[in-house]
Amino acid sequence: MRWSPGPVAVLGLGYVGLPTALALCSAGQRVIGLDTDPHRLDAVRRGAVDLPDADRARLRALAAGPSFTLTGDPAAVAAAGSVVICVPTPVDDHLLPDPRALRAACASVVRHATAGQTIVLASTSYVGTTRELLLDPLADRGLGPAGPIGDVFVACAPERIDPGNADRPQGAVPRVVGGATPECSRRAAALLRPVAARVHVVGSPETAELTKLLENTFRAVNIALANEFATIAGHLGLDITEVVDAAATKPYGFMPFRPGPGAGGHCIPCDPHYLLWQLRAARVPAPLVDTAMTALAARPPAVARRARDILAARGVPARGARVLVAGVAYKPGVADHRESSALRLIEDLLLAGADVAYTDPLIPVLPVRGRLLHHRADPAERPWDLVVVHTVHPGQDLGWLEDCGPVLDATYRLDSPKGRYLV
């Protein structure tokens, strides 16, 4: 008999889980979308969520149909043939892993798991997570590959979603799958194959987990390097953008990374710390990764220092200076400020006594240091002592920068407005 993966329960309806649920529905699966946050469920029902146009159209089409149901009840997992766990894995203020949401989600899945299910962990975490939080607790219940109560098929298949990038939709990206057994891999691959460009099977969940950590650590190291080269180029009086463009003409051995105000989002500032945390516990050094992550964390304060230096050079004290931050989303084209380097940038400027405001059409309200800042819809309505450009959204008109005063371009991508400074 041919195995069927559905219905599929998707735990966590954030920037990974919701597109995953919609893609599975479009591939013909009946999906149970599960999230413990009632506000998120309400936002999904209303369509008030940040999605690419294609996924937004999918959500509208599926909202009234029977193939996509929403619930906050963890017991709904028991009715599923497959389960995909897509909960966030952030870090805390001390850059230590905060796996509470992941542990709670996995414990809930284990509690409600039934024989015959396929369970796929898509969240990024430390090596051994799938075994520690799923395989071993399931075995304690008598479930798992060849368990005495019944088989449950467990695999790790880390997400590969690039929010805001319409050129690389989820279905155009390959997925890595590592199952606890070959049959676990086969079933997880069959579940994900309709929503991926192809499936690459590896020998274990641990291999899949480390693969994801390598992918994001590679990016972190190279972003840190690009920022460092921007400083070097500035010292030498050279244009780092021209340098990177020139190096990118080499058809082998080079991949262009661009400097910026800092690494934001749910992956680059967070995921490598899960690896470092695990390695430190085992007294295993990773000096290159450690240095890169330290450099990334130091980037927003460096931008704030550069802003204060520009003000000082113009005879404007930081205390009371009118500073506008243009763009606070963590990357262009997304309505998401979580882990955005703009948060630390603004915090440092506030601590210096500056009068800080921001403009970002995708972020109406921004919580910083216990206060709520609100988007300035008309940034040209008042004079600014300095504008710091942090994020530029696709199609955004920044013509007002020409008449606003000095500009610190932390993106390195503006077309030289008057008075432009670089970090």
Short mmCIF file of C-alpha atoms in Angstrom, two decimals:
data_model
loop_
_atom_site.label_atom_id
_atom_site.label_comp_id
_atom_site.label_asym_id
_atom_site.label_seq_id
_atom_site.Cartn_x
_atom_site.Cartn_y
_atom_site.Cartn_z
CA MET A 1 0.00 0.00 0.00
CA ARG A 2 1.31 3.43 -0.88
CA TRP A 3 2.02 5.55 2.19
CA SER A 4 0.19 8.87 2.49
CA PRO A 5 1.70 11.70 4.59
CA GLY A 6 -1.53 13.54 5.37
CA PRO A 7 -3.18 15.19 7.04
CA VAL A 8 -0.16 17.25 8.06
CA ALA A 9 0.03 19.21 11.30
CA VAL A 10 2.34 22.22 11.09
CA LEU A 11 3.39 23.52 14.52
CA GLY A 12 4.24 27.20 14.52
CA LEU A 13 2.75 29.56 11.93
CA GLY A 14 5.54 32.09 11.75
CA TYR A 15 7.76 33.06 8.84
CA VAL A 16 8.63 29.36 8.25
CA GLY A 17 5.54 27.47 9.37
CA LEU A 18 2.89 29.48 7.56
CA PRO A 19 4.56 29.34 4.10
CA THR A 20 5.23 25.64 4.71
CA ALA A 21 1.58 25.01 5.55
CA LEU A 22 0.42 26.92 2.47
CA ALA A 23 2.85 25.08 0.21
CA LEU A 24 1.69 21.70 1.53
CA CYS A 25 -1.95 22.70 0.98
CA SER A 26 -1.18 23.76 -2.58
CA ALA A 27 0.51 20.39 -3.11
CA GLY A 28 -2.76 18.63 -2.24
CA GLN A 29 -2.33 17.94 1.47
CA ARG A 30 -4.90 18.68 4.12
CA VAL A 31 -3.10 20.79 6.73
CA ILE A 32 -3.76 21.51 10.39
CA GLY A 33 -2.06 24.80 11.27
CA LEU A 34 -1.28 24.88 14.97
CA ASP A 35 -0.03 27.88 16.95
CA THR A 36 -0.28 28.48 20.68
CA ASP A 37 -0.48 32.27 20.19
CA PRO A 38 -4.17 33.23 19.71
CA HIS A 39 -3.14 36.62 18.29
CA ARG A 40 -1.12 34.91 15.57
CA LEU A 41 -4.02 32.62 14.72
CA ASP A 42 -6.32 35.62 14.46
CA ALA A 43 -3.82 37.42 12.22
CA VAL A 44 -3.60 34.38 9.92
CA ARG A 45 -7.38 34.13 9.73
CA ARG A 46 -7.60 37.81 8.78
CA GLY A 47 -4.69 37.60 6.36
CA ALA A 48 -2.87 40.29 8.35
CA VAL A 49 0.50 38.57 8.04
CA ASP A 50 3.75 39.35 6.25
CA LEU A 51 3.89 37.07 3.20
CA PRO A 52 5.14 37.25 -0.38
CA ASP A 53 2.40 38.01 -2.90
CA ALA A 54 2.20 34.39 -4.06
CA ASP A 55 1.71 33.07 -0.52
CA ARG A 56 -0.75 35.83 0.29
CA ALA A 57 -2.83 34.72 -2.69
CA ARG A 58 -2.59 31.12 -1.48
CA LEU A 59 -3.82 32.13 1.96
CA ARG A 60 -6.82 33.98 0.54
CA ALA A 61 -7.70 31.00 -1.64
CA LEU A 62 -7.43 28.52 1.22
CA ALA A 63 -8.99 30.60 3.99
CA ALA A 64 -12.55 29.44 3.38
CA GLY A 65 -11.77 25.90 2.31
CA PRO A 66 -11.55 22.61 4.21
CA SER A 67 -7.91 21.84 3.35
CA PHE A 68 -6.42 24.34 5.82
CA THR A 69 -7.73 24.45 9.38
CA LEU A 70 -6.33 26.48 12.26
CA THR A 71 -6.19 25.55 15.93
CA GLY A 72 -4.43 26.36 19.18
CA ASP A 73 -5.07 22.89 20.62
CA PRO A 74 -1.88 20.76 20.77
CA ALA A 75 -4.02 17.61 20.94
CA ALA A 76 -4.81 18.15 17.24
CA VAL A 77 -1.44 16.52 16.52
CA ALA A 78 -3.01 13.14 17.28
CA ALA A 79 -5.24 13.45 14.21
CA ALA A 80 -2.32 14.02 11.83
CA GLY A 81 -0.48 11.53 9.68
CA SER A 82 2.61 13.78 9.61
CA VAL A 83 3.89 16.58 11.82
CA VAL A 84 6.26 19.40 10.87
CA ILE A 85 7.74 21.45 13.72
CA CYS A 86 8.54 25.04 12.71
CA VAL A 87 8.95 27.00 15.95
CA PRO A 88 11.53 29.75 16.48
CA THR A 89 14.92 29.19 18.12
CA PRO A 90 16.06 32.63 19.27
CA VAL A 91 18.88 33.72 21.56
CA ASP A 92 18.51 35.78 24.73
CA ASP A 93 20.05 39.16 25.58
CA HIS A 94 23.31 37.40 26.47
CA LEU A 95 23.44 35.63 23.07
CA LEU A 96 22.70 32.28 24.68
CA PRO A 97 20.25 29.85 23.04
CA ASP A 98 16.66 30.12 24.20
CA PRO A 99 15.11 26.78 23.18
CA ARG A 100 12.03 27.04 25.39
CA ALA A 101 9.56 27.24 22.51
CA LEU A 102 11.25 24.33 20.74
CA ARG A 103 11.33 22.17 23.87
CA ALA A 104 7.66 22.89 24.56
CA ALA A 105 6.63 22.12 20.99
CA CYS A 106 8.58 18.86 20.86
CA ALA A 107 7.24 17.78 24.26
CA SER A 108 3.70 18.46 23.04
CA VAL A 109 4.28 16.43 19.87
CA VAL A 110 5.72 13.54 21.87
CA ARG A 111 2.77 13.64 24.27
CA HIS A 112 0.20 13.42 21.47
CA ALA A 113 2.14 11.28 18.95
CA THR A 114 0.46 8.15 17.61
CA ALA A 115 1.80 5.08 15.86
CA GLY A 116 2.43 5.49 12.16
CA GLN A 117 3.15 9.23 12.22
CA THR A 118 6.04 10.91 10.45
CA ILE A 119 7.55 13.72 12.53
CA VAL A 120 9.89 16.25 10.91
CA LEU A 121 11.86 18.87 12.82
CA ALA A 122 12.36 21.95 10.60
CA SER A 123 13.60 24.35 13.30
CA THR A 124 17.31 25.13 13.48
CA SER A 125 19.04 24.03 16.66
CA TYR A 126 22.14 22.40 18.13
CA VAL A 127 23.37 19.03 16.91
CA GLY A 128 21.50 16.26 18.70
CA THR A 129 18.24 18.16 19.15
CA THR A 130 16.13 15.72 17.11
CA ARG A 131 17.41 12.79 19.14
CA GLU A 132 17.20 14.54 22.50
CA LEU A 133 13.79 16.16 22.13
CA LEU A 134 11.98 13.68 19.87
CA LEU A 135 13.58 10.28 19.39
CA ASP A 136 14.52 9.58 23.01
CA PRO A 137 11.24 10.81 24.58
CA LEU A 138 9.25 8.92 21.96
CA ALA A 139 11.23 5.78 22.78
CA ASP A 140 10.34 6.29 26.45
CA ARG A 141 6.69 6.08 25.36
CA GLY A 142 7.37 2.92 23.39
CA LEU A 143 7.16 4.78 20.09
CA GLY A 144 9.77 5.25 17.41
CA PRO A 145 11.38 3.18 14.68
CA ALA A 146 10.43 -0.39 15.57
CA GLY A 147 8.99 0.72 18.93
CA PRO A 148 6.98 -1.85 20.93
CA ILE A 149 3.80 0.24 20.76
CA GLY A 150 4.25 1.24 17.14
CA ASP A 151 6.45 2.88 14.58
CA VAL A 152 6.92 6.63 14.50
CA PHE A 153 9.21 7.95 11.80
CA VAL A 154 11.40 10.87 12.81
CA ALA A 155 13.66 13.09 10.71
CA CYS A 156 15.32 16.49 10.70
CA ALA A 157 14.84 18.67 7.61
CA PRO A 158 15.95 22.23 8.46
CA GLU A 159 13.96 25.01 6.83
CA ARG A 160 15.37 26.95 3.92
CA ILE A 161 13.13 29.98 3.58
CA ASP A 162 14.43 33.40 2.59
CA PRO A 163 11.78 35.90 3.74
CA GLY A 164 11.12 38.72 1.32
CA ASN A 165 12.97 37.08 -1.56
CA ALA A 166 10.46 36.43 -4.33
CA ASP A 167 13.25 35.16 -6.59
CA ARG A 168 13.84 32.14 -4.37
CA PRO A 169 10.46 30.76 -3.27
CA GLN A 170 10.44 27.74 -1.01
CA GLY A 171 9.50 25.40 -3.83
CA ALA A 172 12.60 26.38 -5.83
CA VAL A 173 15.03 25.47 -3.04
CA PRO A 174 16.37 21.94 -2.31
CA ARG A 175 15.82 20.45 1.16
CA VAL A 176 18.17 18.33 3.23
CA VAL A 177 16.58 15.41 5.09
CA GLY A 178 18.22 13.24 7.71
CA GLY A 179 16.11 10.47 9.20
CA ALA A 180 16.71 8.22 12.18
CA THR A 181 16.45 5.23 9.81
CA PRO A 182 16.31 4.88 6.03
CA GLU A 183 12.51 4.48 6.24
CA CYS A 184 12.30 7.67 8.31
CA SER A 185 14.26 9.48 5.60
CA ARG A 186 12.09 8.00 2.86
CA ARG A 187 8.85 9.15 4.47
CA ALA A 188 10.13 12.61 5.34
CA ALA A 189 11.45 13.01 1.81
CA ALA A 190 8.10 11.95 0.36
CA LEU A 191 6.36 14.53 2.55
CA LEU A 192 8.65 17.39 1.50
CA ARG A 193 9.38 16.51 -2.12
CA PRO A 194 6.22 18.23 -3.47
CA VAL A 195 7.25 21.52 -1.82
CA ALA A 196 10.98 21.52 -2.64
CA ALA A 197 13.08 21.68 -5.78
CA ARG A 198 14.60 18.35 -4.75
CA VAL A 199 15.43 16.43 -1.59
CA HIS A 200 18.98 15.58 -0.58
CA VAL A 201 19.05 12.71 1.94
CA VAL A 202 21.87 12.51 4.50
CA GLY A 203 22.71 9.71 6.88
CA SER A 204 21.33 11.01 10.18
CA PRO A 205 19.38 13.81 11.87
CA GLU A 206 22.66 15.08 13.31
CA THR A 207 24.15 15.50 9.83
CA ALA A 208 21.11 17.54 8.76
CA GLU A 209 21.35 19.68 11.91
CA LEU A 210 25.03 20.48 11.37
CA THR A 211 24.38 21.17 7.69
CA LYS A 212 22.02 23.99 8.61
CA LEU A 213 24.44 25.39 11.16
CA LEU A 214 27.21 25.36 8.54
CA GLU A 215 25.01 27.20 6.03
CA ASN A 216 24.20 30.06 8.39
CA THR A 217 27.64 30.19 10.02
CA PHE A 218 29.15 30.50 6.53
CA ARG A 219 26.98 33.55 5.95
CA ALA A 220 27.80 35.04 9.35
CA VAL A 221 31.55 34.72 8.82
CA ASN A 222 31.38 36.26 5.36
CA ILE A 223 29.13 39.14 6.46
CA ALA A 224 31.61 39.91 9.22
CA LEU A 225 34.42 39.80 6.65
CA ALA A 226 32.54 42.12 4.30
CA ASN A 227 32.02 44.62 7.12
CA GLU A 228 35.71 44.46 8.00
CA PHE A 229 36.71 45.05 4.39
CA ALA A 230 34.37 48.05 4.28
CA THR A 231 36.39 49.54 7.14
CA ILE A 232 39.62 48.69 5.33
CA ALA A 233 38.40 50.25 2.09
CA GLY A 234 37.32 53.38 3.91
CA HIS A 235 40.74 53.70 5.54
CA LEU A 236 42.36 53.43 2.12
CA GLY A 237 39.96 55.87 0.52
CA LEU A 238 38.36 53.25 -1.72
CA ASP A 239 34.75 52.37 -2.57
CA ILE A 240 33.98 48.95 -1.06
CA THR A 241 31.02 48.47 -3.43
CA GLU A 242 33.31 48.87 -6.44
CA VAL A 243 35.78 46.46 -4.85
CA VAL A 244 33.15 43.77 -4.21
CA ASP A 245 31.67 44.19 -7.70
CA ALA A 246 35.11 43.76 -9.20
CA ALA A 247 35.89 40.65 -7.14
CA ALA A 248 32.52 39.18 -8.11
CA THR A 249 33.62 39.06 -11.76
CA LYS A 250 35.75 36.05 -10.83
CA PRO A 251 33.73 33.01 -11.92
CA TYR A 252 35.14 30.66 -9.26
CA GLY A 253 36.30 30.75 -5.66
CA PHE A 254 34.43 33.94 -4.69
CA MET A 255 30.90 34.74 -3.54
CA PRO A 256 29.93 38.40 -3.08
CA PHE A 257 28.83 39.50 0.38
CA ARG A 258 27.93 43.13 1.02
CA PRO A 259 28.66 45.19 4.12
CA GLY A 260 25.82 46.68 6.08
CA PRO A 261 24.63 47.96 9.47
CA GLY A 262 24.62 44.50 11.06
CA ALA A 263 23.13 41.05 10.61
CA GLY A 264 19.48 40.73 11.58
CA GLY A 265 16.64 38.26 11.40
CA HIS A 266 16.04 34.84 12.83
CA CYS A 267 19.06 33.00 11.42
CA ILE A 268 22.41 34.76 11.15
CA PRO A 269 22.48 36.50 14.57
CA CYS A 270 21.09 33.40 16.31
CA ASP A 271 21.88 30.03 14.77
CA PRO A 272 25.69 30.02 15.09
CA HIS A 273 25.29 30.65 18.82
CA TYR A 274 23.57 27.27 19.16
CA LEU A 275 26.72 25.71 17.75
CA LEU A 276 29.07 27.80 19.91
CA TRP A 277 27.02 27.06 23.03
CA GLN A 278 27.26 23.33 22.40
CA LEU A 279 30.98 23.46 21.64
CA ARG A 280 31.82 25.55 24.71
CA ALA A 281 30.11 22.98 26.92
CA ALA A 282 32.42 20.35 25.44
CA ARG A 283 35.50 22.64 25.64
CA VAL A 284 35.86 22.51 21.86
CA PRO A 285 37.25 25.80 20.46
CA ALA A 286 35.79 27.43 17.35
CA PRO A 287 37.81 30.68 17.23
CA LEU A 288 36.84 31.74 13.70
CA VAL A 289 33.11 31.38 14.36
CA ASP A 290 33.43 33.01 17.77
CA THR A 291 35.30 36.00 16.36
CA ALA A 292 32.81 36.44 13.52
CA MET A 293 29.82 36.42 15.87
CA THR A 294 31.55 38.88 18.20
CA ALA A 295 32.20 41.16 15.22
CA LEU A 296 28.58 40.94 14.07
CA ALA A 297 27.30 41.83 17.53
CA ALA A 298 29.66 44.83 17.58
CA ARG A 299 28.50 46.20 14.23
CA PRO A 300 25.38 48.17 15.32
CA PRO A 301 27.31 49.90 18.15
CA ALA A 302 29.99 50.77 15.58
CA VAL A 303 27.34 52.40 13.37
CA ALA A 304 26.07 54.35 16.40
CA ARG A 305 29.62 55.51 17.19
CA ARG A 306 30.07 56.61 13.60
CA ALA A 307 26.83 58.58 13.84
CA ARG A 308 28.04 60.32 17.01
CA ASP A 309 31.40 61.09 15.35
CA ILE A 310 29.65 62.68 12.36
CA LEU A 311 27.51 64.80 14.66
CA ALA A 312 30.57 65.86 16.65
CA ALA A 313 32.47 66.78 13.48
CA ARG A 314 29.57 69.03 12.53
CA GLY A 315 29.51 70.65 15.96
CA VAL A 316 26.30 68.94 17.10
CA PRO A 317 26.33 67.29 20.55
CA ALA A 318 24.84 63.79 20.61
CA ARG A 319 22.62 64.79 23.53
CA GLY A 320 19.53 66.35 22.00
CA ALA A 321 20.60 65.70 18.40
CA ARG A 322 17.69 65.00 16.05
CA VAL A 323 18.50 61.63 14.44
CA LEU A 324 16.25 59.75 12.02
CA VAL A 325 16.80 56.06 11.25
CA ALA A 326 15.51 55.20 7.78
CA GLY A 327 14.33 51.58 7.69
CA VAL A 328 14.23 49.38 10.80
CA ALA A 329 13.16 46.00 9.37
CA TYR A 330 15.90 43.42 9.63
CA LYS A 331 16.12 43.12 5.84
CA PRO A 332 14.58 44.77 2.76
CA GLY A 333 11.05 43.75 1.86
CA VAL A 334 9.98 42.20 5.19
CA ALA A 335 7.63 43.62 7.81
CA ASP A 336 9.67 42.18 10.66
CA HIS A 337 11.95 43.92 13.14
CA ARG A 338 12.82 40.94 15.34
CA GLU A 339 16.60 40.69 15.84
CA SER A 340 17.01 43.75 13.61
CA SER A 341 20.34 45.51 14.07
CA ALA A 342 18.33 48.76 14.01
CA LEU A 343 17.13 47.98 17.55
CA ARG A 344 20.63 48.06 19.03
CA LEU A 345 21.56 51.05 16.85
CA ILE A 346 18.59 53.07 18.12
CA GLU A 347 19.16 51.91 21.69
CA ASP A 348 22.77 53.15 21.63
CA LEU A 349 21.74 56.50 20.16
CA LEU A 350 19.05 56.91 22.82
CA LEU A 351 21.57 56.11 25.54
CA ALA A 352 23.77 58.87 24.11
CA GLY A 353 20.87 61.26 24.63
CA ALA A 354 19.85 61.67 21.00
CA ASP A 355 16.27 62.46 20.01
CA VAL A 356 15.71 59.42 17.78
CA ALA A 357 12.85 58.74 15.38
CA TYR A 358 12.43 56.30 12.51
CA THR A 359 10.66 55.92 9.21
CA ASP A 360 9.71 52.52 7.79
CA PRO A 361 6.45 51.95 5.88
CA LEU A 362 6.45 48.25 6.83
CA ILE A 363 6.95 48.74 10.58
CA PRO A 364 4.23 51.00 12.09
CA VAL A 365 5.39 50.62 15.71
CA LEU A 366 8.81 49.76 17.15
CA PRO A 367 9.42 48.86 20.82
CA VAL A 368 12.84 50.05 22.05
CA ARG A 369 14.02 50.26 25.67
CA GLY A 370 10.51 50.13 27.13
CA ARG A 371 9.10 52.81 24.85
CA LEU A 372 7.13 52.66 21.62
CA LEU A 373 8.40 54.60 18.62
CA HIS A 374 6.07 55.25 15.69
CA HIS A 375 6.80 55.36 11.98
CA ARG A 376 7.27 58.89 10.58
CA ALA A 377 5.23 58.80 7.40
CA ASP A 378 6.66 62.14 6.25
CA PRO A 379 10.33 62.16 7.23
CA ALA A 380 10.90 65.49 5.49
CA GLU A 381 8.43 67.31 7.75
CA ARG A 382 11.20 68.43 10.11
CA PRO A 383 14.96 69.02 9.86
CA TRP A 384 17.33 66.30 11.06
CA ASP A 385 20.85 66.65 12.34
CA LEU A 386 21.58 63.24 10.82
CA VAL A 387 19.74 60.51 8.92
CA VAL A 388 21.06 56.97 9.30
CA VAL A 389 19.93 54.73 6.45
CA HIS A 390 19.58 51.21 7.84
CA THR A 391 17.17 49.38 5.49
CA VAL A 392 15.94 50.30 2.02
CA HIS A 393 12.82 48.43 0.88
CA PRO A 394 12.29 47.49 -2.79
CA GLY A 395 10.71 50.33 -4.74
CA GLN A 396 11.00 52.76 -1.85
CA ASP A 397 11.36 56.41 -2.84
CA LEU A 398 14.24 58.01 -0.94
CA GLY A 399 14.34 61.21 -2.94
CA TRP A 400 13.68 63.17 0.26
CA LEU A 401 17.23 62.33 1.40
CA GLU A 402 18.60 64.92 -1.00
CA ASP A 403 17.20 67.78 1.08
CA CYS A 404 17.28 66.35 4.60
CA GLY A 405 20.86 67.13 5.65
CA PRO A 406 23.79 64.76 6.32
CA VAL A 407 23.20 61.06 5.61
CA LEU A 408 25.04 58.09 7.08
CA ASP A 409 24.58 55.28 4.56
CA ALA A 410 24.96 52.07 6.58
CA THR A 411 23.73 50.03 3.59
CA TYR A 412 26.51 51.14 1.21
CA ARG A 413 23.93 51.10 -1.58
CA LEU A 414 22.64 54.63 -1.98
CA ASP A 415 23.28 56.71 -5.08
CA SER A 416 25.37 59.28 -3.22
CA PRO A 417 22.92 61.83 -1.78
CA LYS A 418 24.43 65.12 -0.74
CA GLY A 419 26.53 64.83 2.39
CA ARG A 420 26.67 61.03 2.35
CA TYR A 421 28.90 59.38 4.93
CA LEU A 422 29.81 55.69 5.22
CA VAL A 423 30.39 53.64 8.35
#
